Amino acid sequence: MLTGVPTVAVAQTTGQPAATPQPASAPAPAQVAAPVTRTIKAIRVEGSQRLEPETVLSYTKLRTGQVFTNETLDQAIKDLYASDLFADVTIGGAETGDIVLRVRENPIINRVIFEGNKRLKEDKIKKEVKLAPRQIFTRTAVRQDVARIIELYRRQGRFAAVVDPKMVSLDQNRVDVIFEVTEGPKSKVRQINILGNEVFSDSKLREQMATKQARLTTLLSSNTSYDQDRLAYDQQKLRQFYLTEGYADFRVTSAVAELTPDKKDFIITYVVEEGKRYKFGDVTVDSDIRDFDNKRLAANLGIKKGDWYNAKKVETSVDSLSEAAGLFGYAFTEVNPDFQRDKDTLTMGINFHIAEAKRTYVERVEINGNTQTQDKIIRREIRLSEGDAFNSFQVKRSQDRINSLGFFQDKFEIKQTQGSAPDRVVLTADVEEKSTGELSLSAGYSSLEQFIIQASIKQRNFRGKGQELRASVNYSTYSKSVELGFTEPYLFNKNIAIGGDIFRRDYNAFNYLGNTRQTTYTQVSTGFQVRAGVPLTEYWQLAGRYGLSYDEVGLDKSTYFSDSNNDGIRGNSPGDTCEPLLAGRYLCDAIGNRWTSSVGYSLVFDSLNSRLRPTAGQRFIFSQDFAGLGGDVKYIRSKIEGSKFFNIGAGFIGSLNAEGGYIHSLEKSRGVGIDNVRITDRFYLGEPDFRGFDIRGVGPRVQRIGYTTDASGNQTLVTDRTQFVDDALGGRAYYLGKFEIEIPLGAGARELGLRPSIYVQAGALFGITSPVLSGSQFPTIIDPITKRATVQPLVSSVFATNGLPYYTVPSTDATFPGLLTTCSKGYSADINAPNLNTCQVTGSVNTAYTTSQAPFKEVFGGNSARPRISVGAGVNWNSPFGPLRIDLAYAVLKDKSDDSKLITFNVGTQF
């Protein structure tokens, strides 16, 4: 019904005389019949429901009293059909002049329904079709919408899609229109044939194309489906490839895509003509601008005579010359390359003509699109003002500075348009703001951390003034912190940055024994820092800071302290002290409370095109902090950092990063085997900075290794590293370098925020004084027969407060079995006496009360500047839950004492 074509009714007249038959032998004389004319006496409309009769009549030229013919009535019928309001039209009453227009109106659409569409969402189809509820139904509109839906599926590569329209009649002349869709399979590119290529293989040319053949290796690729637009793009890619290889005459003579009979696959055939390969001939620059040195410009283009012709170098040269003109203030300079092709010598000479132009000045700077950010926040990053001479370098620099704010969407550009005069330019910054607030709430449970609660809020564009306000709270069994910070980048609208932080951090250092996490020392830091920075030049900045903090460093007394009063609880009395045999001398030396008052500065060079995600430029920081302006700690800490980003080509971004530091103590020696730089002030190296190694996994450390007995009864050291007590001590000096390549992905992956990379890192941590180890205190017994050496436990007597050793009364004693006494024989008559000095003369012999420490060996290692090296691959993902990074890194060169780690997972950190 919907695909039928309505038949135009032809008006019929009656009562006309019949033509007289002519004998076959006598031809009739030629006659011209005069048109029969009549007059419309009356006009009546029948069948209209929604439309008024006057409205129906208005679509025709028929009027009462008008003379009409058959052609006049036919035209009226055509006019009514052309209005798309009527499904059927007839005209009666032509014999008498009482004209009756009988019409049947097209129905009104009640609903438009799509069935069978799974690959295309209904919302996307509705945007393309014209039929909609409450509109007038026509068969023509249905056919057009069917074609539109099929075209949508063809854009997806589904050339076998079929759309069957149906109509369901309802009361009140309404209809439901149903499009039944059979989507069919996606038409893949089965084969790409290339004819005429001799220099490059088919596979080499297919690599240049966006379209790929459907193979197992391209199973997950979306480029194996046929796309007509991509076909034209691939022809352009082939031409670009040949032009960069010197084949200036290359052309694609034909490109044919054939659909297989089953409509499942396409076979694409290209016919190409490679032509001859050209070299560069004479390359010159002809400038109409007198300020330019043509010979010098030509020498700096990077194109040499005799090199193979490369169209990409020509484009780069045009951009380079345009940029050079912009540096001199010529904003709209035209650079036209004039090619002199010599087919005999196969050379391509080029003359770059720089057209005459007037020096350009900035007429005005326009800022659009900022609804929250104040204009002045953007304008102060623009390095050109109204009336300044135009400079393309300053425009690019302004663009980079605005991008680095992080307030606006990526790919922001400052547009340049002609001003009110030829020598005037208007700079337009069309910004698109993005969310600058970050709220993070998380809670979880870990077998190591137990309950974990983290909350942070950060606004990088507070009140639209470019200020940064942040607050964070972290709580777990092993780490607790509260931090508040504020930064004003332009104090009193001057280029002076000022800020401050207040913090309270409670940190528990730890090591592992097997899978058990053991707390070593605790550090509670409370303090503040104020900072200020001023620019020295466009790229150099100087920043200063002052910080004051109070550190409370202690050890777990119940584990590492002595029990001086023998109440069975370590660290319970004032006389209990840190036991080096339990904690290690290096940890006992770390405990104490101290004030740290420090002042520091940083010298910064920054030419990165973006501080958030740089792809070009470099950054250098040299900083020093001096502790000793009051307080208890005195040192000089120096640190240097550098990074460089560059475009490798084909979308690959390379980066080089290097850093190093050294801390020098200004305090007097604190004893043999004690480093003057406290363990809490040293550098540490490992995850997440040095991938391939665990947290604090690189550098000086003490490993406490216990003894075991093998099957032969020999005493040996434990070899299972998970059973070592491993304490990282930090270092005075460190260095770390990284070379990383970011790998480009397709548009879909970029939209998801995926950025994979591969890298290699090298670094080391070293420079502390070798600590005094405790393992040598254990006695060693040598069997006189087997000559086997056995390290014995360290047995120590336990003394009472009066200095006398404790003894234990035998369990066989009838009165006080197991009594703890200072009597070697018998016991005191007064058990409750404070000093058990009065002992019985007779009685059982008591056993000395002692404690025993299992033997172990302490090993100090990792204190070497020899580089550790790791290689790995990682991926950054700007997930809906925040920035996330996963790394798979392998330590190819490490010290035997280092702790390596293969997989690293970080979330919520800045990449």
JSON list of C-alpha atoms in Angstrom, two decimals, residues 684-799:
[
{"chain": "A", "resi": 684, "resn": "TYR", "atom": "CA", "xyz": [63.54, 7.27, 49.26]},
{"chain": "A", "resi": 685, "resn": "LEU", "atom": "CA", "xyz": [63.15, 5.64, 45.87]},
{"chain": "A", "resi": 686, "resn": "GLY", "atom": "CA", "xyz": [60.70, 3.10, 44.47]},
{"chain": "A", "resi": 687, "resn": "GLU", "atom": "CA", "xyz": [57.06, 2.88, 43.48]},
{"chain": "A", "resi": 688, "resn": "PRO", "atom": "CA", "xyz": [55.41, 4.92, 42.02]},
{"chain": "A", "resi": 689, "resn": "ASP", "atom": "CA", "xyz": [58.34, 7.01, 40.70]},
{"chain": "A", "resi": 690, "resn": "PHE", "atom": "CA", "xyz": [60.61, 4.08, 39.89]},
{"chain": "A", "resi": 691, "resn": "ARG", "atom": "CA", "xyz": [58.38, 1.48, 38.25]},
{"chain": "A", "resi": 692, "resn": "GLY", "atom": "CA", "xyz": [59.50, -2.11, 38.48]},
{"chain": "A", "resi": 693, "resn": "PHE", "atom": "CA", "xyz": [60.37, -1.70, 42.17]},
{"chain": "A", "resi": 694, "resn": "ASP", "atom": "CA", "xyz": [58.26, -1.82, 45.30]},
{"chain": "A", "resi": 695, "resn": "ILE", "atom": "CA", "xyz": [57.56, 1.11, 47.63]},
{"chain": "A", "resi": 696, "resn": "ARG", "atom": "CA", "xyz": [60.97, 2.20, 49.00]},
{"chain": "A", "resi": 697, "resn": "GLY", "atom": "CA", "xyz": [62.30, -0.83, 47.16]},
{"chain": "A", "resi": 698, "resn": "VAL", "atom": "CA", "xyz": [65.61, 0.70, 46.00]},
{"chain": "A", "resi": 699, "resn": "GLY", "atom": "CA", "xyz": [68.61, 1.71, 48.05]},
{"chain": "A", "resi": 700, "resn": "PRO", "atom": "CA", "xyz": [70.21, 1.10, 51.44]},
{"chain": "A", "resi": 701, "resn": "ARG", "atom": "CA", "xyz": [68.42, -1.37, 53.65]},
{"chain": "A", "resi": 702, "resn": "VAL", "atom": "CA", "xyz": [69.04, -3.78, 56.51]},
{"chain": "A", "resi": 703, "resn": "GLN", "atom": "CA", "xyz": [67.71, -7.30, 56.17]},
{"chain": "A", "resi": 704, "resn": "ARG", "atom": "CA", "xyz": [67.37, -9.44, 59.30]},
{"chain": "A", "resi": 705, "resn": "ILE", "atom": "CA", "xyz": [67.67, -13.11, 58.30]},
{"chain": "A", "resi": 706, "resn": "GLY", "atom": "CA", "xyz": [66.88, -15.94, 60.69]},
{"chain": "A", "resi": 707, "resn": "TYR", "atom": "CA", "xyz": [68.41, -19.44, 60.91]},
{"chain": "A", "resi": 708, "resn": "THR", "atom": "CA", "xyz": [66.88, -22.80, 60.13]},
{"chain": "A", "resi": 709, "resn": "THR", "atom": "CA", "xyz": [68.07, -26.40, 60.12]},
{"chain": "A", "resi": 710, "resn": "ASP", "atom": "CA", "xyz": [68.25, -28.43, 56.94]},
{"chain": "A", "resi": 711, "resn": "ALA", "atom": "CA", "xyz": [67.54, -32.15, 56.51]},
{"chain": "A", "resi": 712, "resn": "SER", "atom": "CA", "xyz": [71.13, -33.03, 57.46]},
{"chain": "A", "resi": 713, "resn": "GLY", "atom": "CA", "xyz": [70.93, -31.14, 60.73]},
{"chain": "A", "resi": 714, "resn": "ASN", "atom": "CA", "xyz": [73.11, -28.27, 59.52]},
{"chain": "A", "resi": 715, "resn": "GLN", "atom": "CA", "xyz": [72.23, -24.75, 60.57]},
{"chain": "A", "resi": 716, "resn": "THR", "atom": "CA", "xyz": [71.62, -22.51, 57.52]},
{"chain": "A", "resi": 717, "resn": "LEU", "atom": "CA", "xyz": [70.21, -19.08, 56.84]},
{"chain": "A", "resi": 718, "resn": "VAL", "atom": "CA", "xyz": [66.59, -18.79, 55.74]},
{"chain": "A", "resi": 719, "resn": "THR", "atom": "CA", "xyz": [66.39, -18.33, 51.96]},
{"chain": "A", "resi": 720, "resn": "ASP", "atom": "CA", "xyz": [62.71, -17.42, 51.65]},
{"chain": "A", "resi": 721, "resn": "ARG", "atom": "CA", "xyz": [62.83, -13.68, 51.22]},
{"chain": "A", "resi": 722, "resn": "THR", "atom": "CA", "xyz": [59.30, -13.27, 52.49]},
{"chain": "A", "resi": 723, "resn": "GLN", "atom": "CA", "xyz": [60.61, -14.36, 55.90]},
{"chain": "A", "resi": 724, "resn": "PHE", "atom": "CA", "xyz": [63.23, -11.56, 56.02]},
{"chain": "A", "resi": 725, "resn": "VAL", "atom": "CA", "xyz": [62.69, -8.50, 58.18]},
{"chain": "A", "resi": 726, "resn": "ASP", "atom": "CA", "xyz": [63.44, -5.82, 55.59]},
{"chain": "A", "resi": 727, "resn": "ASP", "atom": "CA", "xyz": [63.91, -2.17, 56.65]},
{"chain": "A", "resi": 728, "resn": "ALA", "atom": "CA", "xyz": [64.52, 0.57, 54.05]},
{"chain": "A", "resi": 729, "resn": "LEU", "atom": "CA", "xyz": [66.88, 3.19, 55.46]},
{"chain": "A", "resi": 730, "resn": "GLY", "atom": "CA", "xyz": [66.75, 5.82, 52.69]},
{"chain": "A", "resi": 731, "resn": "GLY", "atom": "CA", "xyz": [69.75, 7.62, 51.28]},
{"chain": "A", "resi": 732, "resn": "ARG", "atom": "CA", "xyz": [71.56, 10.92, 51.19]},
{"chain": "A", "resi": 733, "resn": "ALA", "atom": "CA", "xyz": [71.83, 11.00, 47.39]},
{"chain": "A", "resi": 734, "resn": "TYR", "atom": "CA", "xyz": [69.78, 9.67, 44.51]},
{"chain": "A", "resi": 735, "resn": "TYR", "atom": "CA", "xyz": [69.30, 9.98, 40.77]},
{"chain": "A", "resi": 736, "resn": "LEU", "atom": "CA", "xyz": [66.51, 8.79, 38.46]},
{"chain": "A", "resi": 737, "resn": "GLY", "atom": "CA", "xyz": [66.12, 9.01, 34.70]},
{"chain": "A", "resi": 738, "resn": "LYS", "atom": "CA", "xyz": [63.34, 7.93, 32.36]},
{"chain": "A", "resi": 739, "resn": "PHE", "atom": "CA", "xyz": [62.81, 7.77, 28.60]},
{"chain": "A", "resi": 740, "resn": "GLU", "atom": "CA", "xyz": [59.17, 7.24, 27.65]},
{"chain": "A", "resi": 741, "resn": "ILE", "atom": "CA", "xyz": [57.26, 7.04, 24.37]},
{"chain": "A", "resi": 742, "resn": "GLU", "atom": "CA", "xyz": [53.52, 7.63, 24.33]},
{"chain": "A", "resi": 743, "resn": "ILE", "atom": "CA", "xyz": [51.82, 5.49, 21.68]},
{"chain": "A", "resi": 744, "resn": "PRO", "atom": "CA", "xyz": [48.98, 7.00, 19.63]},
{"chain": "A", "resi": 745, "resn": "LEU", "atom": "CA", "xyz": [45.65, 5.20, 19.41]},
{"chain": "A", "resi": 746, "resn": "GLY", "atom": "CA", "xyz": [42.54, 5.55, 17.29]},
{"chain": "A", "resi": 747, "resn": "ALA", "atom": "CA", "xyz": [39.87, 8.18, 17.80]},
{"chain": "A", "resi": 748, "resn": "GLY", "atom": "CA", "xyz": [37.67, 5.84, 19.84]},
{"chain": "A", "resi": 749, "resn": "ALA", "atom": "CA", "xyz": [40.43, 5.03, 22.33]},
{"chain": "A", "resi": 750, "resn": "ARG", "atom": "CA", "xyz": [41.37, 8.70, 22.60]},
{"chain": "A", "resi": 751, "resn": "GLU", "atom": "CA", "xyz": [37.78, 9.56, 23.45]},
{"chain": "A", "resi": 752, "resn": "LEU", "atom": "CA", "xyz": [37.95, 7.03, 26.29]},
{"chain": "A", "resi": 753, "resn": "GLY", "atom": "CA", "xyz": [41.07, 8.79, 27.60]},
{"chain": "A", "resi": 754, "resn": "LEU", "atom": "CA", "xyz": [43.45, 5.86, 27.02]},
{"chain": "A", "resi": 755, "resn": "ARG", "atom": "CA", "xyz": [47.14, 6.74, 26.60]},
{"chain": "A", "resi": 756, "resn": "PRO", "atom": "CA", "xyz": [49.53, 3.77, 26.53]},
{"chain": "A", "resi": 757, "resn": "SER", "atom": "CA", "xyz": [53.30, 4.17, 26.73]},
{"chain": "A", "resi": 758, "resn": "ILE", "atom": "CA", "xyz": [56.53, 2.20, 26.91]},
{"chain": "A", "resi": 759, "resn": "TYR", "atom": "CA", "xyz": [59.56, 3.31, 28.90]},
{"chain": "A", "resi": 760, "resn": "VAL", "atom": "CA", "xyz": [62.95, 2.51, 30.35]},
{"chain": "A", "resi": 761, "resn": "GLN", "atom": "CA", "xyz": [64.15, 3.86, 33.72]},
{"chain": "A", "resi": 762, "resn": "ALA", "atom": "CA", "xyz": [67.47, 3.97, 35.51]},
{"chain": "A", "resi": 763, "resn": "GLY", "atom": "CA", "xyz": [68.27, 5.20, 38.99]},
{"chain": "A", "resi": 764, "resn": "ALA", "atom": "CA", "xyz": [69.93, 4.58, 42.35]},
{"chain": "A", "resi": 765, "resn": "LEU", "atom": "CA", "xyz": [69.76, 5.65, 46.00]},
{"chain": "A", "resi": 766, "resn": "PHE", "atom": "CA", "xyz": [72.89, 5.66, 48.15]},
{"chain": "A", "resi": 767, "resn": "GLY", "atom": "CA", "xyz": [75.30, 7.58, 50.40]},
{"chain": "A", "resi": 768, "resn": "ILE", "atom": "CA", "xyz": [74.50, 6.79, 54.05]},
{"chain": "A", "resi": 769, "resn": "THR", "atom": "CA", "xyz": [76.84, 5.65, 56.80]},
{"chain": "A", "resi": 770, "resn": "SER", "atom": "CA", "xyz": [76.92, 1.89, 57.29]},
{"chain": "A", "resi": 771, "resn": "PRO", "atom": "CA", "xyz": [74.92, 1.15, 60.48]},
{"chain": "A", "resi": 772, "resn": "VAL", "atom": "CA", "xyz": [76.10, -0.96, 63.41]},
{"chain": "A", "resi": 773, "resn": "LEU", "atom": "CA", "xyz": [74.58, -4.42, 63.00]},
{"chain": "A", "resi": 774, "resn": "SER", "atom": "CA", "xyz": [73.30, -6.59, 65.86]},
{"chain": "A", "resi": 775, "resn": "GLY", "atom": "CA", "xyz": [73.82, -10.12, 64.56]},
{"chain": "A", "resi": 776, "resn": "SER", "atom": "CA", "xyz": [77.39, -10.41, 65.89]},
{"chain": "A", "resi": 777, "resn": "GLN", "atom": "CA", "xyz": [76.18, -10.54, 69.54]},
{"chain": "A", "resi": 778, "resn": "PHE", "atom": "CA", "xyz": [75.02, -14.15, 69.26]},
{"chain": "A", "resi": 779, "resn": "PRO", "atom": "CA", "xyz": [77.47, -16.78, 70.58]},
{"chain": "A", "resi": 780, "resn": "THR", "atom": "CA", "xyz": [78.75, -19.45, 68.24]},
{"chain": "A", "resi": 781, "resn": "ILE", "atom": "CA", "xyz": [79.55, -23.04, 69.35]},
{"chain": "A", "resi": 782, "resn": "ILE", "atom": "CA", "xyz": [81.77, -25.33, 67.26]},
{"chain": "A", "resi": 783, "resn": "ASP", "atom": "CA", "xyz": [81.25, -29.05, 67.60]},
{"chain": "A", "resi": 784, "resn": "PRO", "atom": "CA", "xyz": [84.72, -30.55, 68.36]},
{"chain": "A", "resi": 785, "resn": "ILE", "atom": "CA", "xyz": [84.00, -33.68, 66.35]},
{"chain": "A", "resi": 786, "resn": "THR", "atom": "CA", "xyz": [82.07, -32.47, 63.28]},
{"chain": "A", "resi": 787, "resn": "LYS", "atom": "CA", "xyz": [83.62, -28.98, 63.42]},
{"chain": "A", "resi": 788, "resn": "ARG", "atom": "CA", "xyz": [80.09, -27.73, 62.70]},
{"chain": "A", "resi": 789, "resn": "ALA", "atom": "CA", "xyz": [79.44, -24.14, 63.82]},
{"chain": "A", "resi": 790, "resn": "THR", "atom": "CA", "xyz": [76.07, -23.36, 65.35]},
{"chain": "A", "resi": 791, "resn": "VAL", "atom": "CA", "xyz": [74.88, -19.86, 66.25]},
{"chain": "A", "resi": 792, "resn": "GLN", "atom": "CA", "xyz": [73.18, -20.01, 69.62]},
{"chain": "A", "resi": 793, "resn": "PRO", "atom": "CA", "xyz": [70.30, -17.95, 70.97]},
{"chain": "A", "resi": 794, "resn": "LEU", "atom": "CA", "xyz": [71.28, -15.03, 73.15]},
{"chain": "A", "resi": 795, "resn": "VAL", "atom": "CA", "xyz": [70.31, -15.88, 76.74]},
{"chain": "A", "resi": 796, "resn": "SER", "atom": "CA", "xyz": [70.04, -12.96, 79.15]},
{"chain": "A", "resi": 797, "resn": "SER", "atom": "CA", "xyz": [69.36, -12.87, 82.87]},
{"chain": "A", "resi": 798, "resn": "VAL", "atom": "CA", "xyz": [66.44, -10.84, 84.10]},
{"chain": "A", "resi": 799, "resn": "PHE", "atom": "CA", "xyz": [67.18, -8.49, 87.00]}
]
